[in-house]
Amino acid sequence: MSVPATMRVTKIPSMDLTMTNLAYCSPADLHHFADMGTELFMALLADRVILNLAYPFKLDSFFFFFRFLYNQAKLIVEQLGLNNLTSHQSVERGHIALNGAQRRCIKVSSGDEVSVSRFIPPNDFDLALLKLKLEFVKKEASRTEQVDAVVLSNHLKKIFMNQVMSSGQRVTFEYHMTAYIFTVNQVIMKGQENSGDVERGMISIDTSFIFEAANTSSIKFVNQHEAASSNILKGDVNPQSLGIGGLGEQFAYICRRALLSRFVPLQMFHKLGINHVKGLLLYGPPGTGKTLMANQIGKILNGKEPKVVRGPDIVSEMIGKTEKNIRDLFADAENDQRKRGDQSKHHVIIFDEIDAICKMGGSTRAAEVARHRIVQQLATKMDGMKALNNILLIGVTNRKDLLPEELLRPGRFELKVKFSLPDESGRLQILEILTDNMENSFLAPDVNLQELAARTEKYSGAELEALVNSSVSCAFNRASSVHPTKMGFDEESFKITMEDFLHALHPLASRPSGMMDFQST
Ligand SMILES: Nc1ncnc2c1ncn2[C@@H]1O[C@H](COP(=O)(O)OP(=O)(O)OP(=O)(O)O)[C@@H](O)[C@H]1O
């Protein structure tokens, strides 16, 4: 019999099963989900979350760690016709039991139908890094807790080994007699050439964790760097899984030079007497992924969006205001370092279009003096970064030639990374990333990304994004001309074809490239 297309949601039959993050079904349904040759039973629910399935039985601490073996044993028992062994077999056939967090995550209530399909994990599905936001299940205003990130990582690996985690998923678990819930903020896959789905992956023995406390909880983490370091140290993070295509070399270089030292355990860091790179300049033509890279680097360090400021917003006509804006940029990091010392979190500041501070005010003598003052202010603040171990300033520009030498000296923007237009394999990676969001079902089988990569020489990543968007518009136009009177589209039959891409390619290809007048330095 095949996997049922939908199942009826019900509540978890027993309290002791609510903290496992497993979904439960009847033994008659379970074997539909078996991944032959492994002990895994997995289902994709509502196209949103993948859960490991089990047969409900009374968990004691011994069986908990052997639940998959237990599942197997139960199946054999079932096949031999020796049913009804325990009093916990209370999930009816055609039903799937989910805990509250799981139901909220896939937006269903008990009694609703939910779509289900068997999920077989692809090769190379292991997670390198998982970023989780942690909070207490029961919110008590006065409660504070210090959590050792290394111990918690090991605990999570033990209880959730081989479970799939998807971005945005919320999972409840018990740790030291306390009920916690985490939200999956970001997943990063192990290094591999072609990362498939970047939204989810499976916890393995090598998965590292970065934790962040939810604003509402007062959880403090210790040993955070140690918990997160192993994969970064091994160079095991794949930039494609972060949505960055064709920039493998730049990514590896930045990880090695600007990130690695921040993941060295603190005692060792002090003993080695090393210094972090505090200033990183990303430069190159427009639309080549500099800002995208800066954002992802920030997220790797902190597990959340970095602070982003744009040069044109920092610059002000009011006397002294630009200098103040520059001083303010550093204030949070300075305060944090003063209060927390070595335990301060990393502050990543992205200064986009930094060249704007060198262009302000026109060509008068007064404007020149003002520009000089502002550059001095930035240089002084960057020199102050020497005393701060918690800051990384990332400057982004496509006019490096405008930046004065004094900002590029060692100790200031000491690490400079050049970005160029992607080559053919880079363009293919970018196209794969951009079309991955379409959940392949919208992409007609005749779409040949390799051919498109070959035909888009001199395109930047941003222009490839425009090409994909424009192909979608072509497909919509085509769909609306077929059914001019219909307001909506039939989602089932809507497809973006190779012809749509070629159509979209035409005007872009004949347009003079924005790259042509770019002055590279
Ligand atoms: N290498 C890339 N991989 C994936 N997407 C890319 C890449 N480069 C550009 N893109 C797409 O183009 C968009 C714009 O890129 P981004 O803003 O990072 O370029 P930039 O180099 O900072 O450009 P600018 O100098 O004009 O600010 C990104 O949000 C992304 O969608």
mmCIF file of C-alpha atoms and ligand atoms in Angstrom, residues 239-240 242-247 282-295 352-353 355 396-399 419-420 422 426 429-431 433-434 460-466 518, ligand 1:
data_model
loop_
_atom_site.group_PDB
_atom_site.id
_atom_site.type_symbol
_atom_site.label_atom_id
_atom_site.label_comp_id
_atom_site.label_asym_id
_atom_site.label_seq_id
_atom_site.Cartn_x
_atom_site.Cartn_y
_atom_site.Cartn_z
ATOM 1 C CA PRO A 239 28.940 29.172 0.677
ATOM 2 C CA GLN A 240 26.244 27.903 -1.704
ATOM 3 C CA LEU A 242 24.337 30.392 2.409
ATOM 4 C CA GLY A 243 22.958 31.495 -0.965
ATOM 5 C CA ILE A 244 26.330 32.705 -2.249
ATOM 6 C CA GLY A 245 27.352 31.423 -5.681
ATOM 7 C CA GLY A 246 30.681 31.515 -7.477
ATOM 8 C CA LEU A 247 32.609 33.091 -4.626
ATOM 9 C CA LEU A 282 35.017 44.061 0.008
ATOM 10 C CA TYR A 283 35.404 45.808 -3.324
ATOM 11 C CA GLY A 284 34.511 45.158 -6.956
ATOM 12 C CA PRO A 285 31.850 45.802 -9.597
ATOM 13 C CA PRO A 286 28.217 46.453 -8.651
ATOM 14 C CA GLY A 287 25.955 43.447 -8.093
ATOM 15 C CA THR A 288 28.705 40.881 -7.550
ATOM 16 C CA GLY A 289 27.546 39.757 -4.112
ATOM 17 C CA LYS A 290 29.682 41.936 -1.821
ATOM 18 C CA THR A 291 26.803 43.003 0.414
ATOM 19 C CA LEU A 292 25.385 39.483 0.347
ATOM 20 C CA MET A 293 28.743 38.072 1.485
ATOM 21 C CA ALA A 294 29.115 40.745 4.196
ATOM 22 C CA ASN A 295 25.666 39.879 5.575
ATOM 23 C CA ASP A 352 27.873 49.784 2.591
ATOM 24 C CA GLU A 353 28.859 52.321 -0.079
ATOM 25 C CA ASP A 355 33.031 55.653 -0.667
ATOM 26 C CA VAL A 396 31.711 47.606 0.948
ATOM 27 C CA THR A 397 32.491 49.651 -2.135
ATOM 28 C CA ASN A 398 32.674 49.562 -5.894
ATOM 29 C CA ARG A 399 35.026 52.579 -5.882
ATOM 30 C CA PHE A 419 35.065 40.594 -6.191
ATOM 31 C CA SER A 420 34.783 40.081 -9.942
ATOM 32 C CA PRO A 422 31.315 35.440 -12.072
ATOM 33 C CA GLY A 426 29.934 30.763 -10.852
ATOM 34 C CA GLN A 429 25.857 28.242 -9.122
ATOM 35 C CA ILE A 430 24.096 31.612 -8.871
ATOM 36 C CA LEU A 431 21.329 30.492 -11.266
ATOM 37 C CA ILE A 433 20.548 29.361 -6.046
ATOM 38 C CA LEU A 434 18.106 31.814 -7.616
ATOM 39 C CA SER A 460 26.781 40.061 -12.535
ATOM 40 C CA GLY A 461 24.864 38.118 -9.854
ATOM 41 C CA ALA A 462 22.371 41.000 -9.627
ATOM 42 C CA GLU A 463 21.821 40.868 -13.400
ATOM 43 C CA LEU A 464 21.267 37.111 -13.215
ATOM 44 C CA GLU A 465 18.683 37.812 -10.520
ATOM 45 C CA ALA A 466 17.022 40.330 -12.885
ATOM 46 C CA PHE A 518 33.085 50.304 -14.026
HETATM 47 N N1 LIG B 1 27.520 35.724 -5.965
HETATM 48 C C1 LIG B 1 26.199 35.772 -5.814
HETATM 49 N N2 LIG B 1 25.501 34.689 -5.411
HETATM 50 C C2 LIG B 1 24.161 34.743 -5.292
HETATM 51 N N3 LIG B 1 23.425 35.848 -5.519
HETATM 52 C C3 LIG B 1 24.072 36.956 -5.922
HETATM 53 C C4 LIG B 1 25.482 36.980 -6.085
HETATM 54 N N4 LIG B 1 25.848 38.205 -6.473
HETATM 55 C C5 LIG B 1 24.732 38.941 -6.528
HETATM 56 N N5 LIG B 1 23.647 38.196 -6.209
HETATM 57 C C6 LIG B 1 22.261 38.650 -6.191
HETATM 58 O O1 LIG B 1 22.250 40.042 -6.485
HETATM 59 C C7 LIG B 1 21.755 40.807 -5.392
HETATM 60 C C8 LIG B 1 22.582 42.068 -5.232
HETATM 61 O O2 LIG B 1 23.904 41.710 -4.832
HETATM 62 P P1 LIG B 1 24.743 42.561 -3.788
HETATM 63 O O3 LIG B 1 23.915 43.702 -3.265
HETATM 64 O O4 LIG B 1 25.340 41.658 -2.781
HETATM 65 O O5 LIG B 1 25.867 43.124 -4.737
HETATM 66 P P2 LIG B 1 26.974 44.191 -4.387
HETATM 67 O O6 LIG B 1 28.245 43.641 -4.931
HETATM 68 O O7 LIG B 1 26.976 44.551 -2.955
HETATM 69 O O8 LIG B 1 26.498 45.394 -5.284
HETATM 70 P P3 LIG B 1 26.687 46.985 -5.081
HETATM 71 O O9 LIG B 1 28.156 47.272 -5.220
HETATM 72 O O10 LIG B 1 25.894 47.559 -6.209
HETATM 73 O O11 LIG B 1 26.135 47.316 -3.728
HETATM 74 C C9 LIG B 1 21.864 39.889 -4.192
HETATM 75 O O12 LIG B 1 20.887 40.179 -3.237
HETATM 76 C C10 LIG B 1 21.653 38.524 -4.823
HETATM 77 O O13 LIG B 1 20.276 38.262 -4.965
#
